[in-house]
Short mmCIF file of C-alpha atoms and ligand atoms in Angstrom, two decimals:
data_model
loop_
_atom_site.label_atom_id
_atom_site.label_comp_id
_atom_site.label_asym_id
_atom_site.label_seq_id
_atom_site.Cartn_x
_atom_site.Cartn_y
_atom_site.Cartn_z
CA UNK A 1 -14.48 17.04 -12.55
CA UNK A 2 -11.81 15.38 -13.73
CA UNK A 3 -10.05 12.41 -12.33
CA UNK A 4 -6.78 10.70 -11.60
CA UNK A 5 -5.74 8.47 -14.42
CA UNK A 6 -3.91 5.06 -14.40
CA UNK A 7 -2.56 3.58 -17.29
CA UNK A 8 -0.93 0.11 -17.53
CA UNK A 9 -0.54 -0.24 -21.42
CA UNK A 10 3.05 -0.17 -20.96
CA UNK A 11 3.16 -3.54 -18.72
CA UNK A 12 1.58 -6.03 -21.31
CA UNK A 13 4.88 -6.89 -22.89
CA UNK A 14 6.17 -8.35 -19.68
CA UNK A 15 2.76 -9.73 -18.10
CA UNK A 16 -0.05 -10.60 -20.49
CA UNK A 17 -3.12 -8.26 -20.33
CA UNK A 18 -5.41 -11.17 -19.95
CA UNK A 19 -3.10 -12.22 -16.55
CA UNK A 20 -3.79 -9.03 -15.11
CA UNK A 21 -7.40 -9.40 -15.82
CA UNK A 22 -7.66 -12.83 -14.30
CA UNK A 23 -7.15 -11.15 -11.00
CA UNK A 24 -9.91 -8.78 -11.33
CA UNK A 25 -12.61 -10.39 -9.32
CA UNK A 26 -10.04 -11.16 -6.76
CA UNK A 27 -9.36 -7.55 -6.39
CA UNK A 28 -12.98 -6.52 -6.24
CA UNK A 29 -13.47 -9.10 -3.77
CA UNK A 30 -10.50 -7.40 -1.78
CA UNK A 31 -11.90 -3.83 -2.12
CA UNK A 32 -15.28 -5.26 -1.16
CA UNK A 33 -13.80 -6.86 2.09
CA UNK A 34 -12.10 -3.71 2.92
CA UNK A 35 -15.29 -1.93 2.62
CA UNK A 36 -17.20 -4.79 4.77
CA UNK A 37 -14.42 -5.08 7.06
CA UNK A 38 -14.06 -8.70 6.42
CA UNK A 39 -10.42 -9.17 5.60
CA UNK A 40 -7.22 -9.26 7.66
CA UNK A 41 -6.18 -6.48 9.76
CA UNK A 42 -10.00 -5.41 9.93
CA UNK A 43 -9.92 -3.75 13.00
CA UNK A 44 -7.53 -1.16 11.33
CA UNK A 45 -9.83 -0.29 8.70
CA UNK A 46 -11.23 2.95 9.92
CA UNK A 47 -9.53 4.92 6.93
CA UNK A 48 -11.53 3.55 4.23
CA UNK A 49 -14.42 5.64 4.65
CA UNK A 50 -12.93 8.39 6.57
CA UNK A 51 -13.24 11.05 3.62
CA UNK A 52 -17.07 10.56 3.39
CA UNK A 53 -17.21 10.22 7.24
CA UNK A 54 -15.53 13.56 8.19
CA UNK A 55 -18.47 15.73 9.08
CA UNK A 56 -18.41 19.76 8.41
CA UNK A 57 -18.37 20.35 12.12
CA UNK A 58 -14.85 18.37 12.58
CA UNK A 59 -13.29 20.29 9.43
CA UNK A 60 -14.51 23.49 11.12
CA UNK A 61 -13.11 23.08 14.57
CA UNK A 62 -9.68 22.29 12.79
CA UNK A 63 -9.81 25.56 10.95
CA UNK A 64 -10.98 27.34 13.77
CA UNK A 65 -7.95 25.88 16.09
CA UNK A 66 -5.89 26.57 13.04
CA UNK A 67 -6.95 30.06 12.91
CA UNK A 68 -6.02 30.70 16.19
CA UNK A 69 -2.57 29.26 16.05
CA UNK A 70 -1.59 30.92 12.78
CA UNK A 71 -2.25 34.63 14.36
CA UNK A 72 0.17 33.86 17.33
CA UNK A 73 3.31 32.04 15.36
CA UNK A 74 5.57 32.43 12.35
CA UNK A 75 6.23 28.41 12.40
CA UNK A 76 5.05 25.32 13.77
CA UNK A 77 6.58 22.47 14.59
CA UNK A 78 5.42 19.08 13.55
CA UNK A 79 6.57 16.47 15.77
CA UNK A 80 6.12 12.84 14.65
CA UNK A 81 7.62 9.87 12.77
CA UNK A 82 6.25 7.67 10.17
CA UNK A 83 2.49 7.84 9.59
CA UNK A 84 2.47 10.46 12.29
CA UNK A 85 4.28 13.02 10.02
CA UNK A 86 4.74 11.70 6.31
CA UNK A 87 1.18 12.48 5.33
CA UNK A 88 1.36 16.05 6.37
CA UNK A 89 5.14 16.42 4.97
CA UNK A 90 4.05 14.79 1.63
CA UNK A 91 0.98 17.72 1.01
CA UNK A 92 2.97 20.59 2.57
CA UNK A 93 5.89 20.00 0.31
CA UNK A 94 3.80 19.35 -2.79
CA UNK A 95 2.01 22.48 -2.57
CA UNK A 96 4.23 24.82 -0.87
CA UNK A 97 6.50 27.53 -2.70
CA UNK A 98 9.85 25.82 -3.55
CA UNK A 99 11.62 28.64 -1.80
CA UNK A 100 9.12 29.34 0.98
CA UNK A 101 11.57 29.65 3.72
CA UNK A 102 13.34 32.53 2.08
CA UNK A 103 9.98 34.50 1.41
CA UNK A 104 10.18 37.57 3.06
CA UNK A 105 6.20 37.76 3.34
CA UNK A 106 4.45 34.63 4.55
CA UNK A 107 0.72 34.47 4.62
CA UNK A 108 0.92 31.23 7.10
CA UNK A 109 3.08 29.61 9.44
CA UNK A 110 5.77 27.77 7.81
CA UNK A 111 5.96 23.84 8.99
CA UNK A 112 8.86 22.46 10.55
CA UNK A 113 9.72 18.87 11.24
CA UNK A 114 11.20 17.30 14.33
CA UNK A 115 11.04 13.46 16.19
CA UNK A 116 11.52 11.97 12.36
CA UNK A 117 15.29 11.54 13.57
CA UNK A 118 17.87 11.54 16.69
CA UNK A 119 20.27 13.69 14.74
CA UNK A 120 21.66 15.96 17.53
CA UNK A 121 23.03 18.48 15.03
CA UNK A 122 19.47 18.56 13.83
CA UNK A 123 17.62 19.22 16.74
CA UNK A 124 20.46 21.92 18.09
CA UNK A 125 19.98 23.85 14.67
CA UNK A 126 16.22 23.69 14.51
CA UNK A 127 16.67 25.08 18.33
CA UNK A 128 18.53 27.79 17.15
CA UNK A 129 16.15 28.79 14.21
CA UNK A 130 13.13 28.53 16.63
CA UNK A 131 15.26 30.78 19.26
CA UNK A 132 14.43 33.49 16.43
CA UNK A 133 11.19 32.69 15.59
CA UNK A 134 7.31 32.51 17.46
CA UNK A 135 6.09 28.85 17.27
CA UNK A 136 3.72 26.54 18.25
CA UNK A 137 4.33 22.47 18.56
CA UNK A 138 2.00 19.83 17.29
CA UNK A 139 3.35 16.67 18.82
CA UNK A 140 1.60 13.49 17.14
CA UNK A 141 1.93 9.89 18.34
CA UNK A 142 -0.86 7.21 18.10
CA UNK A 143 0.76 4.83 20.41
CA UNK A 144 2.13 8.18 22.57
CA UNK A 145 5.15 6.23 23.69
CA UNK A 146 7.55 6.34 20.20
CA UNK A 147 11.10 7.33 21.78
CA UNK A 148 12.18 9.60 18.55
CA UNK A 149 9.22 11.97 18.68
CA UNK A 150 9.12 11.86 22.64
CA UNK A 151 12.63 12.91 22.99
CA UNK A 152 11.89 15.67 20.39
CA UNK A 153 9.04 16.82 22.42
CA UNK A 154 10.80 17.03 25.75
CA UNK A 155 13.44 19.40 24.20
CA UNK A 156 11.42 21.47 22.52
CA UNK A 157 8.60 21.45 25.35
CA UNK A 158 11.15 22.73 27.52
CA UNK A 159 12.74 25.34 25.07
CA UNK A 160 9.08 26.63 24.39
CA UNK A 161 8.28 26.95 28.25
CA UNK A 162 11.49 28.91 28.80
CA UNK A 163 11.24 31.17 26.01
CA UNK A 164 7.59 32.18 26.58
CA UNK A 165 6.83 30.95 29.82
CA UNK A 166 4.87 27.78 30.75
CA UNK A 167 1.35 29.19 30.79
CA UNK A 168 1.66 30.90 27.18
CA UNK A 169 3.58 27.60 26.04
CA UNK A 170 0.49 25.35 26.97
CA UNK A 171 -1.63 27.26 24.32
CA UNK A 172 0.89 26.80 22.00
CA UNK A 173 0.79 23.17 22.10
CA UNK A 174 -1.38 20.44 20.50
CA UNK A 175 -1.29 16.65 21.37
CA UNK A 176 -2.72 14.65 18.74
CA UNK A 177 -2.91 11.05 20.19
CA UNK A 178 -4.77 8.14 21.48
CA UNK A 179 -7.95 8.56 23.12
CA UNK A 180 -7.14 7.51 26.05
CA UNK A 181 -3.55 5.49 26.12
CA UNK A 182 -0.16 6.20 26.34
CA UNK A 183 2.62 8.65 27.68
CA UNK A 184 1.71 11.76 25.45
CA UNK A 185 -2.34 11.23 26.42
CA UNK A 186 -1.04 11.83 30.28
CA UNK A 187 1.18 14.46 29.62
CA UNK A 188 -1.64 16.33 27.48
CA UNK A 189 -4.19 15.87 30.20
CA UNK A 190 -1.75 16.92 33.09
CA UNK A 191 -0.81 19.79 31.32
CA UNK A 192 -4.10 21.05 30.12
CA UNK A 193 -2.94 21.17 26.30
CA UNK A 194 -5.74 21.21 23.48
CA UNK A 195 -5.86 17.70 22.04
CA UNK A 196 -7.00 15.50 18.96
CA UNK A 197 -7.71 11.87 18.65
CA UNK A 198 -6.51 9.61 16.57
CA UNK A 199 -9.33 7.06 15.93
CA UNK A 200 -8.69 3.40 17.29
CA UNK A 201 -8.99 2.22 13.97
CA UNK A 202 -6.79 4.31 11.81
CA UNK A 203 -3.32 3.02 11.47
CA UNK A 204 -0.37 5.53 11.08
CA UNK A 205 0.22 5.50 7.61
CA UNK A 206 -3.37 5.66 6.82
CA UNK A 207 -3.98 8.34 9.05
CA UNK A 208 -3.43 11.57 6.82
CA UNK A 209 -7.11 12.49 6.72
CA UNK A 210 -7.41 12.10 10.51
CA UNK A 211 -6.20 15.30 12.91
CA UNK A 212 -2.92 13.55 12.38
CA UNK A 213 -2.57 15.19 8.77
CA UNK A 214 -5.65 17.94 9.01
CA UNK A 215 -4.45 20.20 11.53
CA UNK A 216 -0.79 20.57 10.88
CA UNK A 217 -1.88 21.37 7.18
CA UNK A 218 -4.81 23.74 8.28
CA UNK A 219 -2.11 25.70 10.26
CA UNK A 220 -0.05 25.93 7.33
CA UNK A 221 -2.72 27.41 5.34
CA UNK A 222 -3.56 24.26 3.04
CA UNK A 223 -7.42 23.75 1.99
CA UNK A 224 -8.10 20.84 4.02
CA UNK A 225 -11.63 20.82 2.49
CA UNK A 226 -10.18 20.39 -1.19
CA UNK A 227 -8.19 17.25 0.27
CA UNK A 228 -10.84 15.89 1.72
CA UNK A 229 -13.51 16.18 -1.05
CA UNK A 230 -10.68 14.87 -3.54
CA UNK A 231 -10.44 11.81 -1.26
CA UNK A 232 -14.10 11.49 -1.14
CA UNK A 233 -14.77 11.55 -4.60
CA UNK A 234 -11.87 9.05 -5.03
CA UNK A 235 -13.26 6.74 -2.22
CA UNK A 236 -16.30 6.45 -4.73
CA UNK A 237 -14.60 5.55 -7.67
CA UNK A 238 -12.10 3.19 -6.01
CA UNK A 239 -15.24 1.19 -4.40
CA UNK A 240 -15.68 -2.13 -5.27
CA UNK A 241 -19.08 -1.05 -6.99
CA UNK A 242 -17.14 0.18 -9.61
CA UNK A 243 -16.40 -2.82 -12.18
CA UNK A 244 -12.46 -3.27 -12.77
CA UNK A 245 -12.02 -1.99 -15.96
CA UNK A 246 -13.10 1.69 -14.51
CA UNK A 247 -11.46 1.17 -11.22
CA UNK A 248 -8.11 2.81 -10.63
CA UNK A 249 -7.29 1.31 -7.46
CA UNK A 250 -7.84 -2.43 -8.58
CA UNK A 251 -5.97 -1.83 -11.83
CA UNK A 252 -2.84 -0.70 -10.07
CA UNK A 253 -3.17 -3.47 -7.34
CA UNK A 254 -3.65 -6.27 -9.81
CA UNK A 255 -0.98 -4.90 -12.43
CA UNK A 256 1.77 -4.34 -9.69
CA UNK A 257 0.88 -7.86 -8.21
CA UNK A 258 1.21 -9.62 -11.41
CA UNK A 259 4.76 -8.12 -12.15
CA UNK A 260 5.66 -8.89 -8.62
CA UNK A 261 4.55 -12.70 -9.38
CA UNK A 262 6.67 -12.30 -13.00
CA UNK A 263 9.82 -11.34 -11.21
CA UNK A 264 9.78 -7.79 -10.68
CA UNK A 265 10.55 -6.98 -6.86
CA UNK A 266 11.28 -3.70 -6.88
CA UNK A 267 9.14 -0.59 -7.83
CA UNK A 268 10.37 3.00 -8.08
CA UNK A 269 8.00 5.77 -7.55
CA UNK A 270 9.24 8.49 -10.14
CA UNK A 271 8.35 11.83 -10.50
CA UNK A 272 9.17 15.03 -12.98
CA UNK A 273 8.00 17.51 -10.54
CA UNK A 274 10.35 17.10 -7.30
CA UNK A 275 7.87 18.85 -5.22
CA UNK A 276 6.55 15.24 -5.13
CA UNK A 277 9.90 13.93 -3.15
CA UNK A 278 7.98 13.57 0.13
CA UNK A 279 4.80 12.02 -1.39
CA UNK A 280 7.28 9.66 -2.34
CA UNK A 281 8.29 9.23 1.03
CA UNK A 282 4.75 8.64 2.23
CA UNK A 283 4.24 6.23 -0.54
CA UNK A 284 7.09 4.16 0.24
CA UNK A 285 5.91 3.94 3.88
CA UNK A 286 2.32 3.00 2.61
CA UNK A 287 3.65 0.07 0.71
CA UNK A 288 6.82 -1.01 2.42
CA UNK A 289 5.26 -1.23 6.02
CA UNK A 290 2.03 -2.53 4.72
CA UNK A 291 3.22 -5.22 2.37
CA UNK A 292 6.95 -6.20 3.48
CA UNK A 293 6.19 -9.01 5.56
CA UNK A 294 6.08 -13.01 5.50
CA UNK A 295 8.97 -12.57 3.25
CA UNK A 296 7.37 -10.96 0.88
CA UNK A 297 6.58 -7.68 -0.52
CA UNK A 298 7.63 -5.27 -3.79
CA UNK A 299 10.27 -3.07 -2.07
CA UNK A 300 9.51 0.57 -2.77
CA UNK A 301 11.91 2.80 -3.80
CA UNK A 302 11.79 6.51 -5.34
CA UNK A 303 13.80 8.89 -7.78
CA UNK A 304 13.35 12.55 -8.53
CA UNK A 305 13.77 13.00 -12.43
CA UNK A 306 15.69 14.70 -14.30
CA UNK A 307 17.91 15.06 -11.18
CA UNK A 308 18.15 11.01 -10.85
CA UNK A 309 17.98 10.37 -14.21
CA UNK A 310 21.59 11.67 -14.21
CA UNK A 311 22.58 9.09 -11.30
CA UNK A 312 19.84 6.18 -10.93
CA UNK A 313 19.13 6.45 -15.05
CA UNK A 314 22.08 4.32 -15.55
CA UNK A 315 20.69 1.60 -13.31
CA UNK A 316 17.31 1.67 -14.35
CA UNK A 317 18.23 1.40 -17.99
CA UNK A 318 20.53 -1.51 -17.77
CA UNK A 319 20.99 -2.93 -14.06
CA UNK A 320 19.37 -5.92 -13.01
CA UNK A 321 15.89 -6.33 -14.63
CA UNK A 322 13.97 -6.62 -11.51
CA UNK A 323 12.08 -2.88 -11.57
CA UNK A 324 8.85 -1.72 -12.11
CA UNK A 325 8.63 1.92 -12.85
CA UNK A 326 5.72 3.93 -11.77
CA UNK A 327 5.35 7.61 -12.72
CA UNK A 328 3.36 10.24 -10.93
CA UNK A 329 2.71 12.99 -13.52
CA UNK A 330 1.05 16.49 -13.34
CA UNK A 331 -1.15 17.34 -16.75
CA UNK A 332 -1.02 20.81 -16.48
CA UNK A 333 1.29 23.01 -14.10
CA UNK A 334 0.51 26.18 -12.34
CA UNK A 335 3.04 28.16 -13.57
CA UNK A 336 3.99 29.72 -17.22
CA UNK A 337 7.62 29.79 -18.08
CA UNK A 338 9.00 29.84 -21.69
CA UNK A 339 12.41 29.27 -23.04
CA UNK A 340 13.86 32.59 -24.16
CA UNK A 341 15.45 33.00 -27.99
CA UNK A 342 18.78 34.04 -28.13
CA UNK A 343 20.54 35.80 -31.30
CA UNK A 344 23.74 34.05 -30.73
CA UNK A 345 22.56 30.51 -30.13
CA UNK A 346 25.86 29.35 -28.55
CA UNK A 347 24.14 26.62 -26.39
CA UNK A 348 22.21 25.43 -29.21
CA UNK A 349 18.73 25.76 -27.54
CA UNK A 350 16.97 27.95 -29.94
CA UNK A 351 15.49 24.79 -31.36
CA UNK A 352 13.00 24.86 -28.25
CA UNK A 353 12.71 28.58 -27.68
CA UNK A 354 9.04 29.77 -27.20
CA UNK A 355 8.54 25.99 -25.68
CA UNK A 356 7.00 26.04 -22.22
CA UNK A 357 9.52 24.44 -19.64
CA UNK A 358 6.80 22.04 -18.75
CA UNK A 359 6.75 20.74 -22.55
CA UNK A 360 10.27 19.73 -22.47
CA UNK A 361 9.96 17.98 -19.23
CA UNK A 362 6.95 16.01 -20.61
CA UNK A 363 9.00 14.93 -23.36
CA UNK A 364 11.76 14.12 -21.33
CA UNK A 365 9.49 11.97 -19.33
CA UNK A 366 7.60 10.36 -22.73
CA UNK A 367 11.29 9.63 -23.87
CA UNK A 368 12.71 7.95 -20.77
CA UNK A 369 9.36 5.71 -20.46
CA UNK A 370 10.08 4.63 -24.03
CA UNK A 371 13.98 3.87 -23.18
CA UNK A 372 12.93 2.57 -19.80
CA UNK A 373 10.33 0.15 -21.71
CA UNK A 374 12.84 -0.69 -24.13
CA UNK A 375 15.30 -1.69 -21.36
CA UNK A 376 12.73 -3.72 -19.85
CA UNK A 377 11.29 -2.32 -17.30
CA UNK A 378 7.83 -2.14 -16.99
CA UNK A 379 5.94 1.12 -16.93
CA UNK A 380 2.79 2.28 -15.05
CA UNK A 381 1.63 5.73 -15.26
CA UNK A 382 -0.59 7.86 -12.89
CA UNK A 383 -1.48 11.26 -13.99
CA UNK A 384 -3.42 13.82 -11.83
CA UNK A 385 -4.89 16.82 -13.81
CA UNK A 386 -3.43 19.69 -11.64
CA UNK A 387 -1.26 19.64 -8.53
CA UNK A 388 -3.59 21.13 -5.84
CA UNK A 389 -5.28 19.92 -2.66
CA UNK A 390 -8.01 18.06 -4.45
CA UNK A 391 -6.01 16.41 -6.63
CA UNK A 392 -3.55 15.28 -3.95
CA UNK A 393 -6.36 14.06 -2.23
CA UNK A 394 -7.30 11.80 -4.60
CA UNK A 395 -4.12 10.36 -5.24
CA UNK A 396 -3.42 9.71 -1.70
CA UNK A 397 -6.94 8.09 -1.15
CA UNK A 398 -6.35 5.91 -4.29
CA UNK A 399 -3.12 4.73 -3.13
CA UNK A 400 -4.28 3.98 0.33
CA UNK A 401 -7.27 1.81 -1.44
CA UNK A 402 -4.77 0.22 -3.85
CA UNK A 403 -2.42 -0.64 -1.17
CA UNK A 404 -4.75 -2.24 0.87
CA UNK A 405 -6.12 -4.33 -2.24
CA UNK A 406 -2.55 -5.05 -3.26
CA UNK A 407 -1.68 -6.47 0.16
CA UNK A 408 -4.93 -8.96 0.16
CA UNK A 409 -3.69 -9.99 -3.31
CA UNK A 410 -0.04 -10.78 -1.88
CA UNK A 411 -1.73 -12.71 1.35
CA UNK A 412 -0.53 -10.49 3.90
CA UNK A 413 -2.22 -8.33 6.34
CA UNK A 414 -1.28 -4.73 5.27
CA UNK A 415 -2.30 -3.23 8.23
CA UNK A 416 0.31 -4.24 10.90
CA UNK A 417 4.03 -3.70 11.22
CA UNK A 418 5.37 -6.20 13.68
CA UNK A 419 8.68 -6.12 12.12
CA UNK A 420 9.14 -2.34 13.33
CA UNK A 421 9.31 -3.71 16.90
CA UNK A 422 12.82 -5.48 16.70
CA UNK A 423 15.08 -2.38 16.18
CA UNK A 424 13.17 -0.66 19.21
CA UNK A 425 13.71 -3.72 21.42
CA UNK A 426 17.55 -3.60 20.36
CA UNK A 427 17.75 0.01 21.06
CA UNK A 428 15.98 -0.40 24.39
CA UNK A 429 18.15 -3.27 25.45
CA UNK A 430 21.21 -1.16 24.75
CA UNK A 431 19.91 1.77 26.50
CA UNK A 432 19.21 -0.44 29.50
CA UNK A 433 15.91 0.81 29.54
CA UNK A 434 14.05 -0.36 32.93
CA UNK A 435 12.38 -4.05 32.45
CA UNK A 436 14.82 -5.08 29.36
CA UNK A 437 17.61 -6.23 31.89
CA UNK A 438 17.21 -9.74 30.32
CA UNK A 439 17.38 -8.48 26.80
CA UNK A 440 20.38 -6.10 27.66
CA UNK A 441 22.31 -8.79 29.00
CA UNK A 442 21.48 -10.95 25.90
CA UNK A 443 22.72 -8.13 23.50
CA UNK A 444 25.97 -7.17 25.61
CA UNK A 445 26.45 -11.18 25.31
CA UNK A 446 25.94 -11.08 21.59
CA UNK A 447 28.11 -7.91 21.08
CA UNK A 448 31.33 -9.82 22.62
CA UNK A 449 31.05 -12.67 20.61
O1 PA5 B 501 2.22 3.10 10.22
C1 PA5 B 501 2.29 2.81 11.30
O2 PA5 B 501 1.48 2.76 12.08
C2 PA5 B 501 3.50 3.41 12.17
O3 PA5 B 501 4.52 4.00 11.01
C3 PA5 B 501 3.60 4.60 13.00
O4 PA5 B 501 2.87 5.78 12.23
C4 PA5 B 501 5.03 5.28 13.29
O5 PA5 B 501 5.80 4.31 13.79
C5 PA5 B 501 4.73 6.05 14.67
O6 PA5 B 501 4.11 5.78 15.38
P1 PA5 B 501 3.12 6.57 16.48
O7 PA5 B 501 2.30 7.71 15.88
O8 PA5 B 501 2.77 5.42 17.50
O9 PA5 B 501 4.50 7.47 17.48
#
């Protein structure tokens, strides 16, 4: 079986190869600390061996639940934010037909999303569509108290109950949350929903291989066994037992840390396959929330090429030189489409007639890489053989393991997110939430200044 490949050869004119290799022992030690659960944040390391720990019975249970729900509905609304929805969306968007919503015949329920924003128009428009569809809800919140998904759930639960009746709605709602704590657990118990547990030792952004990702993806018709198998193979390959030179997670973590130390503060994840847009959103949360603390951390950004070559391309080529470009590339695409020849070559494209569109796309990738490296943007290239569940499983586990290692190399705890609380405290103070009286007074005084 082929595996994901990481090529860092295009960073060596910016940081010497020897410097990257100087980090090899620390990277392997960090991988070991993750596996032994001896590093920072060690109560959140359940994700490290999740792929090999998932049992066949668990997967079967997810598949059975999915089969039952799928029979009843045209759509499933995944309600969640951050790590409670981005993994699902990353996989679903990468592997779905680009025009799925316009396809007349669909084999599986289409996945819709709520709770990731508080746009009143968004929710209103979603309800308009749900009025016309049979739908189920998968509500996901580890804490069970996050405001955005809680608001969306309250609204959609009411909508569904009105639409099909309380008794039928109960069987169309699945809650995925903490085993004991949180308002969602209380609601689920009181209402009698089917529930799944998010393990205590797995944080949101590392949870795609728990029920958080696997249940909605199974409902959407994705091959969750392929995803888990890919992750499991990567778990072995990225383990501390694999020497540095053959260990993609250690290589990527060491490379980006050396570049960061040399002044490259922003990493752009670039794709030439726009189905990866949400994979980049997932990656941004993973790296941004894991590393951005203690006034440190590479700022994770993303671009969809070719579209962004005609917008952000200018900045990447000639703007401030603080960028790293990491390209995620797919070796072999799933379709075949040739550029036709025309008698009158009015658009001047006959010189590439007969070529696959992807072959031209790959030349754009190569040409861009050479141009950006010439423009002093170091390039890291990550290639997966094909776009399917198995290789996405490899890719996502690789990024998770590399993120843990990279955070340790950076000297931060990659498994907490204390900074996320600050906006929440202000929002609760402004909303005059009971218990926030002191903060409400302080923020109102501040606004008067
Ligand atoms: O990575 C994380 O832990 C966070 O981004 C959470 O996923 C996000 O804040 C949602 O939290 P919850 O699942 O508790 O609603």
